[in-house]
Amino acid sequence: MGNKAKKINNQVTIFENLDFTSYEEIFDEYSKEFYSFIEPKGETTFGFWMQTLADLEFLDLELQGLTDKYYIDPIKRTVELDGNIALIRNRISHLEKVKGKTTLYSEFVEKFGDTNAYAFHNLYPYKGKFYPRIVRTLINAFKLNENSIILDPFNGSGTTTHEASLMCIKSVGIDVTPMGVILSELKNDLLFINEKIISFTKDELEDIFYSIEGKKWSHPNQTIFKLMLAIYFDTLDAFSRTNRYNKKGILGLFEEKYNYVADCYLKTKEIKDKHLLSFVPAKIIEGDILELRDIPEFESKFDACITSPPYYFSIDYVGKDKVAYEYLNINMNKIENKYLGMKKNFISNHTNGLPEKVLAYYEDLKKSIENIFWALKPGGKFALIIGDSTVNGKKIPTTMTAKKFCEEVGFKFEKLIFNPLLGARNRAIRGESVIIFKK
Ligand SMILES: C[S@@+](CC[C@H](N)C(=O)[O-])C[C@H]1O[C@@H](n2cnc3c(N)ncnc32)[C@H](O)[C@@H]1O
């Protein structure tokens, strides 16, 4: 604002000509006053993305896992801490700076301009995706390290497995939908692909687009093969929803989406090289959680399970990827039948006033929890991310029902944090709970 702020406005009033403070000057004074509140001062400071009381609880949770000595000052938005500073700086997801230096998470946020869409997390708009920051927090809270292995049996588009890979921790992700599996594999494989393989010119992209459209697309590298298909499906879906892209055209949108992924690749690589990170690949499996015990080596194998089952009865998870399944000639009915709570011939005499489909879902949810218990090591940690939804105008108590199931199965309850979904458009979905248990 500089000199401008010093300008005094001479204004005519009913009494006489008077000098008034200019707007600029008022602004300047205010901003001086408030500056100290905007940027926390100190060596170890909160990230600007810490917005809710839940975030404060998450910070506390991850600090518990990362150090024995810390004190959170919620007013100054700072933390005093001791311990393995390099490790904390590398891992923590709610702080911007630790002992004067930027955290790795904050570097991701800065580079990608987003607190959740960093690395390949935003590769595709998968329905019901959860926040990578929560996964990071839980990995920290559970004191997991490079010798640990994590399970997500409802891995969806692979948020858990991708975040685990970025944190250099082994993981296994299972999902029943082929599209989820393709996306999780992609997020995984793109971390290890060679730069030359992922570079394409505008002309090449045009050829690729038309060969996919003509169902003639092939490529020797499976990652590139699947990546281009995923970008094509996303383009088709986005294009059909709005006429906003008419000007750039469908091909223009395809190119734009490819450029976004290529840019994510470069940014991720820059951070990887700068910090000498050795990302760890995840194992992705197409499968049904209800059949988890068919993989005997998974018994008592995992140190932690971080997962979120489908629970919005209002979301058509499979239908969302109709474009992809039609193109790939995959029978969607077969997938839908395996979907949690979608058994076609479910009959119950004890409805307790709950819709049948909710009861069928609860039966499958309990079996899923039993299987997770079976797959965890004794002492293993379990984080279930779940929320209540509404069916036919009736609120369904899924959170507390799931908690009860976990305890019945043998889990020890440790903590519940309610995380409000501030941006949720659907008013029925107010937020979700992160419920933590121990085997
Ligand atoms: C809430 S979404 C999980 C989203 C995931 N956390 C992400 O970030 O993409 C629930 C997932 O459960 C999967 N699912 C549903 N029934 C399943 C089953 N029987 N076995 C395994 N996965 C199943 C769905 O395909 C869906 O991807």
GROMACS .gro file of C-alpha atoms and ligand atoms in nm:
model
  466
    1MET     CA    1   0.000   0.000   0.000
    2GLY     CA    2   0.298   0.229   0.078
    3ASN     CA    3   0.252   0.603   0.021
    4LYS     CA    4  -0.101   0.563  -0.103
    5ALA     CA    5  -0.213   0.483   0.248
    6LYS     CA    6  -0.093   0.820   0.370
    7LYS     CA    7  -0.339   1.005   0.147
    8ILE     CA    8  -0.599   1.198   0.342
    9ASN     CA    9  -0.932   1.263   0.174
   10ASN     CA   10  -1.065   1.615   0.191
   11GLN     CA   11  -1.443   1.586   0.201
   12VAL     CA   12  -1.731   1.833   0.220
   13THR     CA   13  -1.957   1.775   0.521
   14ILE     CA   14  -2.266   1.968   0.641
   15PHE     CA   15  -2.038   2.160   0.878
   16GLU     CA   16  -1.733   2.238   0.676
   17ASN     CA   17  -1.459   2.087   0.468
   18LEU     CA   18  -1.292   1.815   0.680
   19ASP     CA   19  -1.002   1.584   0.636
   20PHE     CA   20  -1.105   1.219   0.660
   21THR     CA   21  -0.883   0.915   0.686
   22SER     CA   22  -0.876   0.744   0.349
   23TYR     CA   23  -0.999   0.389   0.303
   24GLU     CA   24  -0.644   0.290   0.220
   25GLU     CA   25  -0.522   0.425   0.550
   26ILE     CA   26  -0.791   0.245   0.747
   27PHE     CA   27  -0.708  -0.076   0.561
   28ASP     CA   28  -0.341  -0.035   0.630
   29GLU     CA   29  -0.394   0.012   1.002
   30TYR     CA   30  -0.626  -0.289   1.020
   31SER     CA   31  -0.395  -0.515   0.829
   32LYS     CA   32  -0.106  -0.422   1.062
   33GLU     CA   33  -0.326  -0.514   1.356
   34PHE     CA   34  -0.448  -0.843   1.212
   35TYR     CA   35  -0.129  -0.961   1.049
   36SER     CA   36  -0.015  -1.120   1.373
   37PHE     CA   37  -0.330  -1.333   1.380
   38ILE     CA   38  -0.306  -1.453   1.022
   39GLU     CA   39   0.045  -1.592   1.027
   40PRO     CA   40   0.126  -1.786   1.342
   41LYS     CA   41   0.460  -1.678   1.485
   42GLY     CA   42   0.707  -1.932   1.602
   43GLU     CA   43   0.936  -2.214   1.498
   44THR     CA   44   0.671  -2.484   1.483
   45THR     CA   45   0.346  -2.360   1.340
   46PHE     CA   46   0.003  -2.486   1.236
   47GLY     CA   47  -0.072  -2.522   0.866
   48PHE     CA   48  -0.334  -2.280   0.732
   49TRP     CA   49  -0.544  -2.587   0.652
   50MET     CA   50  -0.607  -2.644   1.021
   51GLN     CA   51  -0.959  -2.508   1.034
   52THR     CA   52  -1.174  -2.709   1.271
   53LEU     CA   53  -1.163  -2.849   1.621
   54ALA     CA   54  -1.137  -3.191   1.460
   55ASP     CA   55  -0.811  -3.075   1.298
   56LEU     CA   56  -0.682  -2.990   1.644
   57GLU     CA   57  -0.768  -3.341   1.759
   58PHE     CA   58  -0.598  -3.488   1.453
   59LEU     CA   59  -0.285  -3.285   1.524
   60ASP     CA   60  -0.285  -3.411   1.880
   61LEU     CA   61  -0.334  -3.767   1.755
   62GLU     CA   62  -0.045  -3.759   1.514
   63LEU     CA   63   0.187  -3.590   1.762
   64GLN     CA   64   0.113  -3.868   2.011
   65GLY     CA   65   0.244  -4.112   1.753
   66LEU     CA   66   0.550  -3.908   1.657
   67THR     CA   67   0.691  -3.782   1.986
   68ASP     CA   68   0.658  -3.808   2.363
   69LYS     CA   69   0.718  -3.438   2.426
   70TYR     CA   70   0.488  -3.177   2.282
   71TYR     CA   71   0.263  -2.893   2.381
   72ILE     CA   72  -0.004  -2.750   2.149
   73ASP     CA   73  -0.093  -2.381   2.183
   74PRO     CA   74  -0.426  -2.349   1.999
   75ILE     CA   75  -0.439  -1.970   2.046
   76LYS     CA   76  -0.100  -1.890   1.900
   77ARG     CA   77  -0.135  -2.179   1.655
   78THR     CA   78   0.205  -2.312   1.746
   79VAL     CA   79   0.353  -2.625   1.898
   80GLU     CA   80   0.650  -2.680   2.123
   81LEU     CA   81   0.806  -3.019   2.070
   82ASP     CA   82   1.108  -3.238   2.103
   83GLY     CA   83   1.211  -3.574   1.962
   84ASN     CA   84   1.323  -3.692   1.618
   85ILE     CA   85   1.274  -3.358   1.441
   86ALA     CA   86   1.368  -3.483   1.093
   87LEU     CA   87   1.112  -3.764   1.120
   88ILE     CA   88   0.838  -3.534   1.250
   89ARG     CA   89   0.906  -3.282   0.971
   90ASN     CA   90   0.890  -3.557   0.712
   91ARG     CA   91   0.570  -3.711   0.840
   92ILE     CA   92   0.340  -3.463   1.008
   93SER     CA   93   0.036  -3.337   0.818
   94HIS     CA   94  -0.105  -3.056   1.029
   95LEU     CA   95   0.201  -2.836   1.072
   96GLU     CA   96   0.351  -2.596   0.822
   97LYS     CA   97   0.688  -2.562   0.989
   98VAL     CA   98   0.877  -2.771   1.239
   99LYS     CA   99   1.166  -2.597   1.417
  100GLY     CA  100   1.180  -2.327   1.153
  101LYS     CA  101   1.179  -2.554   0.845
  102THR     CA  102   0.890  -2.636   0.614
  103THR     CA  103   0.735  -2.981   0.655
  104LEU     CA  104   0.723  -3.225   0.364
  105TYR     CA  105   0.343  -3.218   0.366
  106SER     CA  106   0.352  -2.839   0.344
  107GLU     CA  107   0.584  -2.866   0.045
  108PHE     CA  108   0.329  -3.088  -0.127
  109VAL     CA  109   0.054  -2.838  -0.045
  110GLU     CA  110   0.261  -2.547  -0.178
  111LYS     CA  111   0.364  -2.721  -0.497
  112PHE     CA  112   0.020  -2.855  -0.586
  113GLY     CA  113  -0.175  -2.559  -0.446
  114ASP     CA  114  -0.409  -2.795  -0.265
  115THR     CA  115  -0.417  -2.977   0.066
  116ASN     CA  116  -0.558  -3.301  -0.073
  117ALA     CA  117  -0.490  -3.310  -0.447
  118TYR     CA  118  -0.114  -3.366  -0.428
  119ALA     CA  119   0.089  -3.638  -0.604
  120PHE     CA  120  -0.170  -3.847  -0.795
  121HIS     CA  121  -0.450  -3.828  -0.539
  122ASN     CA  122  -0.659  -3.622  -0.779
  123LEU     CA  123  -0.605  -3.842  -1.081
  124TYR     CA  124  -0.974  -3.917  -1.120
  125PRO     CA  125  -1.291  -3.798  -0.945
  126TYR     CA  126  -1.377  -4.128  -0.772
  127LYS     CA  127  -1.695  -4.116  -0.566
  128GLY     CA  128  -1.657  -4.135  -0.190
  129LYS     CA  129  -1.281  -4.076  -0.196
  130PHE     CA  130  -1.137  -3.978   0.139
  131TYR     CA  131  -0.886  -3.721   0.247
  132PRO     CA  132  -0.521  -3.825   0.217
  133ARG     CA  133  -0.440  -3.601   0.512
  134ILE     CA  134  -0.652  -3.823   0.739
  135VAL     CA  135  -0.466  -4.132   0.617
  136ARG     CA  136  -0.133  -3.959   0.685
  137THR     CA  137  -0.250  -3.859   1.033
  138LEU     CA  138  -0.355  -4.215   1.114
  139ILE     CA  139  -0.030  -4.364   0.984
  140ASN     CA  140   0.151  -4.128   1.220
  141ALA     CA  141  -0.083  -4.194   1.511
  142PHE     CA  142  -0.031  -4.569   1.468
  143LYS     CA  143   0.350  -4.530   1.476
  144LEU     CA  144   0.387  -4.720   1.149
  145ASN     CA  145   0.729  -4.741   0.985
  146GLU     CA  146   0.905  -4.902   0.688
  147ASN     CA  147   0.866  -5.246   0.850
  148SER     CA  148   0.488  -5.209   0.885
  149ILE     CA  149   0.219  -5.316   0.644
  150ILE     CA  150  -0.125  -5.155   0.609
  151LEU     CA  151  -0.450  -5.300   0.472
  152ASP     CA  152  -0.738  -5.118   0.309
  153PRO     CA  153  -1.002  -5.372   0.205
  154PHE     CA  154  -1.230  -5.098   0.063
  155ASN     CA  155  -0.946  -4.929  -0.115
  156GLY     CA  156  -1.161  -4.756  -0.380
  157SER     CA  157  -0.939  -4.535  -0.594
  158GLY     CA  158  -0.645  -4.603  -0.364
  159THR     CA  159  -0.610  -4.309  -0.125
  160THR     CA  160  -0.474  -4.528   0.155
  161THR     CA  161  -0.231  -4.721  -0.064
  162HIS     CA  162  -0.110  -4.407  -0.245
  163GLU     CA  163  -0.050  -4.216   0.077
  164ALA     CA  164   0.127  -4.517   0.229
  165SER     CA  165   0.353  -4.537  -0.079
  166LEU     CA  166   0.434  -4.166  -0.051
  167MET     CA  167   0.522  -4.221   0.315
  168CYS     CA  168   0.743  -4.515   0.212
  169ILE     CA  169   0.527  -4.775   0.390
  170LYS     CA  170   0.405  -5.109   0.248
  171SER     CA  171   0.034  -5.160   0.193
  172VAL     CA  172  -0.228  -5.384   0.036
  173GLY     CA  173  -0.545  -5.241  -0.116
  174ILE     CA  174  -0.848  -5.450  -0.212
  175ASP     CA  175  -1.158  -5.334  -0.395
  176VAL     CA  176  -1.442  -5.506  -0.570
  177THR     CA  177  -1.472  -5.257  -0.856
  178PRO     CA  178  -1.237  -5.294  -1.155
  179MET     CA  179  -1.231  -4.918  -1.199
  180GLY     CA  180  -1.112  -4.865  -0.840
  181VAL     CA  181  -0.842  -5.124  -0.901
  182ILE     CA  182  -0.728  -4.958  -1.225
  183LEU     CA  183  -0.704  -4.619  -1.053
  184SER     CA  184  -0.521  -4.751  -0.746
  185GLU     CA  185  -0.275  -4.932  -0.969
  186LEU     CA  186  -0.222  -4.619  -1.173
  187LYS     CA  187  -0.152  -4.398  -0.871
  188ASN     CA  188   0.090  -4.661  -0.761
  189ASP     CA  189   0.268  -4.724  -1.093
  190LEU     CA  190   0.295  -4.358  -1.193
  191LEU     CA  191   0.529  -4.306  -0.897
  192PHE     CA  192   0.782  -4.538  -1.056
  193ILE     CA  193   0.745  -4.476  -1.427
  194ASN     CA  194   1.028  -4.330  -1.637
  195GLU     CA  195   0.990  -3.965  -1.740
  196LYS     CA  196   1.042  -4.043  -2.111
  197ILE     CA  197   0.756  -4.292  -2.116
  198ILE     CA  198   0.503  -4.043  -1.985
  199SER     CA  199   0.590  -3.761  -2.230
  200PHE     CA  200   0.358  -3.711  -2.528
  201THR     CA  201   0.324  -3.439  -2.791
  202LYS     CA  202  -0.007  -3.277  -2.885
  203ASP     CA  203  -0.016  -3.480  -3.210
  204GLU     CA  204   0.051  -3.804  -3.030
  205LEU     CA  205  -0.227  -3.727  -2.784
  206GLU     CA  206  -0.465  -3.663  -3.070
  207ASP     CA  207  -0.378  -4.001  -3.223
  208ILE     CA  208  -0.424  -4.169  -2.887
  209PHE     CA  209  -0.762  -4.006  -2.835
  210TYR     CA  210  -0.892  -4.125  -3.171
  211SER     CA  211  -0.751  -4.473  -3.134
  212ILE     CA  212  -0.926  -4.507  -2.797
  213GLU     CA  213  -1.245  -4.377  -2.950
  214GLY     CA  214  -1.214  -4.627  -3.236
  215LYS     CA  215  -1.142  -4.905  -2.984
  216LYS     CA  216  -0.800  -4.961  -3.138
  217TRP     CA  217  -0.592  -4.836  -2.850
  218SER     CA  218  -0.296  -5.045  -2.741
  219HIS     CA  219   0.038  -4.964  -2.580
  220PRO     CA  220   0.324  -5.187  -2.471
  221ASN     CA  221   0.340  -5.017  -2.132
  222GLN     CA  222   0.037  -5.115  -1.921
  223THR     CA  223   0.056  -4.801  -1.707
  224ILE     CA  224   0.033  -4.575  -2.012
  225PHE     CA  225  -0.236  -4.798  -2.160
  226LYS     CA  226  -0.454  -4.766  -1.847
  227LEU     CA  227  -0.366  -4.401  -1.786
  228MET     CA  228  -0.492  -4.292  -2.127
  229LEU     CA  229  -0.811  -4.493  -2.080
  230ALA     CA  230  -0.872  -4.336  -1.738
  231ILE     CA  231  -0.816  -3.987  -1.883
  232TYR     CA  232  -1.048  -4.070  -2.172
  233PHE     CA  233  -1.328  -4.194  -1.939
  234ASP     CA  234  -1.291  -3.889  -1.718
  235THR     CA  235  -1.301  -3.662  -2.024
  236LEU     CA  236  -1.615  -3.827  -2.162
  237ASP     CA  237  -1.789  -3.813  -1.826
  238ALA     CA  238  -1.695  -3.448  -1.762
  239PHE     CA  239  -1.791  -3.347  -2.116
  240SER     CA  240  -2.132  -3.509  -2.093
  241ARG     CA  241  -2.218  -3.334  -1.765
  242THR     CA  242  -2.177  -2.973  -1.871
  243ASN     CA  243  -2.141  -2.756  -2.179
  244ARG     CA  244  -1.863  -2.560  -2.006
  245TYR     CA  245  -1.602  -2.742  -2.216
  246ASN     CA  246  -1.767  -2.691  -2.553
  247LYS     CA  247  -1.521  -2.418  -2.645
  248LYS     CA  248  -1.206  -2.622  -2.593
  249GLY     CA  249  -1.375  -2.934  -2.735
  250ILE     CA  250  -1.352  -3.291  -2.616
  251LEU     CA  251  -1.003  -3.337  -2.756
  252GLY     CA  252  -0.889  -3.016  -2.586
  253LEU     CA  253  -1.027  -3.144  -2.258
  254PHE     CA  254  -0.850  -3.478  -2.304
  255GLU     CA  255  -0.520  -3.295  -2.362
  256GLU     CA  256  -0.579  -3.071  -2.062
  257LYS     CA  257  -0.642  -3.370  -1.838
  258TYR     CA  258  -0.330  -3.545  -1.968
  259ASN     CA  259  -0.125  -3.227  -1.907
  260TYR     CA  260  -0.253  -3.217  -1.550
  261VAL     CA  261  -0.131  -3.573  -1.485
  262ALA     CA  262   0.204  -3.506  -1.655
  263ASP     CA  263   0.244  -3.198  -1.435
  264CYS     CA  264   0.163  -3.402  -1.122
  265TYR     CA  265   0.429  -3.648  -1.233
  266LEU     CA  266   0.697  -3.377  -1.257
  267LYS     CA  267   0.602  -3.208  -0.931
  268THR     CA  268   0.599  -3.537  -0.742
  269LYS     CA  269   0.935  -3.633  -0.892
  270GLU     CA  270   1.085  -3.298  -0.791
  271ILE     CA  271   0.985  -3.354  -0.429
  272LYS     CA  272   1.099  -3.717  -0.443
  273ASP     CA  273   1.443  -3.621  -0.578
  274LYS     CA  274   1.488  -3.326  -0.345
  275HIS     CA  275   1.420  -3.535  -0.035
  276LEU     CA  276   1.570  -3.861  -0.167
  277LEU     CA  277   1.244  -4.038  -0.090
  278SER     CA  278   1.217  -4.405  -0.177
  279PHE     CA  279   0.849  -4.451  -0.239
  280VAL     CA  280   0.725  -4.802  -0.169
  281PRO     CA  281   0.491  -4.978  -0.415
  282ALA     CA  282   0.158  -5.105  -0.287
  283LYS     CA  283  -0.009  -5.435  -0.375
  284ILE     CA  284  -0.348  -5.385  -0.535
  285ILE     CA  285  -0.597  -5.672  -0.551
  286GLU     CA  286  -0.938  -5.696  -0.715
  287GLY     CA  287  -1.148  -5.882  -0.461
  288ASP     CA  288  -1.438  -5.901  -0.220
  289ILE     CA  289  -1.378  -5.831   0.149
  290LEU     CA  290  -1.632  -6.099   0.236
  291GLU     CA  291  -1.392  -6.350   0.080
  292LEU     CA  292  -1.078  -6.215   0.248
  293ARG     CA  293  -1.013  -6.546   0.427
  294ASP     CA  294  -0.959  -6.711   0.090
  295ILE     CA  295  -0.611  -6.555   0.112
  296PRO     CA  296  -0.479  -6.755   0.412
  297GLU     CA  297  -0.146  -6.568   0.426
  298PHE     CA  298  -0.337  -6.255   0.525
  299GLU     CA  299  -0.426  -6.401   0.865
  300SER     CA  300  -0.273  -6.180   1.140
  301LYS     CA  301  -0.050  -6.016   0.876
  302PHE     CA  302  -0.127  -5.646   0.903
  303ASP     CA  303  -0.010  -5.384   1.153
  304ALA     CA  304  -0.300  -5.153   1.073
  305CYS     CA  305  -0.616  -5.124   0.870
  306ILE     CA  306  -0.731  -4.781   0.752
  307THR     CA  307  -1.053  -4.802   0.560
  308SER     CA  308  -1.388  -4.656   0.469
  309PRO     CA  309  -1.671  -4.886   0.360
  310PRO     CA  310  -1.941  -4.763   0.124
  311TYR     CA  311  -2.210  -4.608   0.341
  312TYR     CA  312  -2.383  -4.340   0.144
  313PHE     CA  313  -2.691  -4.525   0.025
  314SER     CA  314  -2.749  -4.228  -0.198
  315ILE     CA  315  -2.429  -4.266  -0.402
  316ASP     CA  316  -2.439  -4.483  -0.709
  317TYR     CA  317  -2.074  -4.592  -0.681
  318VAL     CA  318  -2.079  -4.838  -0.970
  319GLY     CA  319  -2.312  -4.642  -1.200
  320LYS     CA  320  -2.075  -4.347  -1.183
  321ASP     CA  321  -1.824  -4.540  -1.393
  322LYS     CA  322  -2.080  -4.656  -1.647
  323VAL     CA  323  -1.880  -4.501  -1.933
  324ALA     CA  324  -1.575  -4.704  -1.836
  325TYR     CA  325  -1.757  -5.033  -1.785
  326GLU     CA  326  -1.943  -5.007  -2.112
  327TYR     CA  327  -1.620  -4.934  -2.294
  328LEU     CA  328  -1.434  -5.219  -2.121
  329ASN     CA  329  -1.730  -5.454  -2.172
  330ILE     CA  330  -1.753  -5.533  -1.802
  331ASN     CA  331  -2.081  -5.667  -1.666
  332MET     CA  332  -2.185  -5.413  -1.404
  333ASN     CA  333  -2.457  -5.633  -1.253
  334LYS     CA  334  -2.198  -5.886  -1.146
  335ILE     CA  335  -2.000  -5.616  -0.966
  336GLU     CA  336  -2.303  -5.460  -0.807
  337ASN     CA  337  -2.410  -5.795  -0.662
  338LYS     CA  338  -2.081  -5.817  -0.476
  339TYR     CA  339  -2.118  -5.467  -0.342
  340LEU     CA  340  -2.155  -5.443   0.034
  341GLY     CA  341  -2.522  -5.494   0.124
  342MET     CA  342  -2.639  -5.562  -0.231
  343LYS     CA  343  -2.730  -5.928  -0.197
  344LYS     CA  344  -3.032  -5.978  -0.415
  345ASN     CA  345  -3.210  -6.249  -0.208
  346PHE     CA  346  -3.172  -6.103   0.139
  347ILE     CA  347  -3.474  -6.176   0.362
  348SER     CA  348  -3.503  -6.066   0.722
  349ASN     CA  349  -3.788  -6.101   0.972
  350HIS     CA  350  -3.638  -5.850   1.216
  351THR     CA  351  -3.640  -5.520   1.043
  352ASN     CA  352  -3.657  -5.304   1.362
  353GLY     CA  353  -3.811  -5.040   1.144
  354LEU     CA  354  -3.500  -5.021   0.929
  355PRO     CA  355  -3.527  -5.062   0.553
  356GLU     CA  356  -3.431  -5.411   0.429
  357LYS     CA  357  -3.140  -5.278   0.227
  358VAL     CA  358  -2.989  -5.127   0.540
  359LEU     CA  359  -3.016  -5.459   0.724
  360ALA     CA  360  -2.853  -5.644   0.433
  361TYR     CA  361  -2.577  -5.383   0.444
  362TYR     CA  362  -2.534  -5.423   0.822
  363GLU     CA  363  -2.501  -5.799   0.787
  364ASP     CA  364  -2.220  -5.757   0.532
  365LEU     CA  365  -2.059  -5.477   0.733
  366LYS     CA  366  -2.033  -5.702   1.039
  367LYS     CA  367  -1.876  -5.981   0.832
  368SER     CA  368  -1.630  -5.731   0.686
  369ILE     CA  369  -1.529  -5.618   1.035
  370GLU     CA  370  -1.482  -5.982   1.142
  371ASN     CA  371  -1.251  -6.033   0.845
  372ILE     CA  372  -1.052  -5.720   0.925
  373PHE     CA  373  -1.008  -5.847   1.282
  374TRP     CA  374  -0.882  -6.178   1.141
  375ALA     CA  375  -0.631  -6.001   0.913
  376LEU     CA  376  -0.478  -5.780   1.184
  377LYS     CA  377  -0.188  -5.876   1.407
  378PRO     CA  378  -0.265  -5.887   1.780
  379GLY     CA  379  -0.227  -5.525   1.894
  380GLY     CA  380  -0.294  -5.408   1.536
  381LYS     CA  381  -0.473  -5.078   1.489
  382PHE     CA  382  -0.796  -5.023   1.302
  383ALA     CA  383  -0.935  -4.690   1.179
  384LEU     CA  384  -1.285  -4.698   1.038
  385ILE     CA  385  -1.405  -4.389   0.858
  386ILE     CA  386  -1.779  -4.391   0.844
  387GLY     CA  387  -2.084  -4.166   0.862
  388ASP     CA  388  -2.458  -4.172   0.898
  389SER     CA  389  -2.673  -4.135   0.594
  390THR     CA  390  -3.039  -4.096   0.524
  391VAL     CA  391  -3.265  -4.352   0.355
  392ASN     CA  392  -3.619  -4.249   0.259
  393GLY     CA  393  -3.590  -3.946   0.486
  394LYS     CA  394  -3.487  -4.162   0.782
  395LYS     CA  395  -3.149  -4.114   0.950
  396ILE     CA  396  -2.958  -4.442   0.962
  397PRO     CA  397  -2.730  -4.483   1.268
  398THR     CA  398  -2.444  -4.646   1.079
  399THR     CA  399  -2.163  -4.491   1.286
  400MET     CA  400  -2.278  -4.628   1.620
  401THR     CA  401  -2.388  -4.958   1.468
  402ALA     CA  402  -2.042  -5.005   1.315
  403LYS     CA  403  -1.878  -4.918   1.649
  404LYS     CA  404  -2.097  -5.178   1.822
  405PHE     CA  405  -2.004  -5.442   1.560
  406CYS     CA  406  -1.635  -5.371   1.610
  407GLU     CA  407  -1.664  -5.420   1.984
  408GLU     CA  408  -1.870  -5.738   1.943
  409VAL     CA  409  -1.603  -5.878   1.715
  410GLY     CA  410  -1.335  -5.817   1.982
  411PHE     CA  411  -1.185  -5.478   1.899
  412LYS     CA  412  -1.104  -5.242   2.187
  413PHE     CA  413  -1.243  -4.894   2.125
  414GLU     CA  414  -0.986  -4.615   2.159
  415LYS     CA  415  -1.117  -4.291   2.012
  416LEU     CA  416  -1.379  -4.130   1.793
  417ILE     CA  417  -1.322  -3.803   1.611
  418PHE     CA  418  -1.610  -3.644   1.424
  419ASN     CA  419  -1.483  -3.471   1.115
  420PRO     CA  420  -1.731  -3.222   0.966
  421LEU     CA  421  -1.742  -3.217   0.587
  422LEU     CA  422  -1.764  -2.844   0.548
  423GLY     CA  423  -1.788  -2.842   0.171
  424ALA     CA  424  -2.040  -3.128   0.138
  425ARG     CA  425  -2.314  -3.034  -0.104
  426ASN     CA  426  -2.545  -3.309   0.013
  427ARG     CA  427  -2.709  -3.173   0.329
  428ALA     CA  428  -2.778  -3.525   0.456
  429ILE     CA  429  -2.404  -3.581   0.484
  430ARG     CA  430  -2.282  -3.359   0.767
  431GLY     CA  431  -1.955  -3.530   0.822
  432GLU     CA  432  -1.794  -3.856   0.904
  433SER     CA  433  -1.634  -4.015   1.206
  434VAL     CA  434  -1.290  -4.159   1.235
  435ILE     CA  435  -1.323  -4.443   1.487
  436ILE     CA  436  -1.004  -4.599   1.619
  437PHE     CA  437  -0.975  -4.947   1.768
  438LYS     CA  438  -0.705  -5.190   1.873
  439LYS     CA  439  -0.707  -5.568   1.829
  440LIG     C1  440  -1.617  -4.518   0.045
  440LIG     S1  441  -1.547  -4.603  -0.089
  440LIG     C2  442  -1.377  -4.604  -0.047
  440LIG     C3  443  -1.306  -4.493  -0.116
  440LIG     C4  444  -1.158  -4.492  -0.090
  440LIG     N1  445  -1.126  -4.466   0.049
  440LIG     C5  446  -1.092  -4.385  -0.178
  440LIG     O1  447  -1.033  -4.294  -0.125
  440LIG     O2  448  -1.105  -4.394  -0.301
  440LIG     C6  449  -1.594  -4.769  -0.058
  440LIG     C7  450  -1.536  -4.873  -0.153
  440LIG     O3  451  -1.577  -5.003  -0.114
  440LIG     C8  452  -1.580  -5.084  -0.229
  440LIG     N2  453  -1.658  -5.206  -0.201
  440LIG     C9  454  -1.791  -5.222  -0.193
  440LIG     N3  455  -1.823  -5.349  -0.165
  440LIG    C10  456  -1.706  -5.416  -0.152
  440LIG    C11  457  -1.673  -5.549  -0.123
  440LIG     N4  458  -1.766  -5.640  -0.101
  440LIG     N5  459  -1.543  -5.583  -0.115
  440LIG    C12  460  -1.445  -5.490  -0.140
  440LIG     N6  461  -1.471  -5.362  -0.170
  440LIG    C13  462  -1.600  -5.325  -0.176
  440LIG    C14  463  -1.641  -4.992  -0.334
  440LIG     O4  464  -1.607  -5.032  -0.463
  440LIG    C15  465  -1.581  -4.856  -0.299
  440LIG     O5  466  -1.469  -4.831  -0.376
   0.00000   0.00000   0.00000
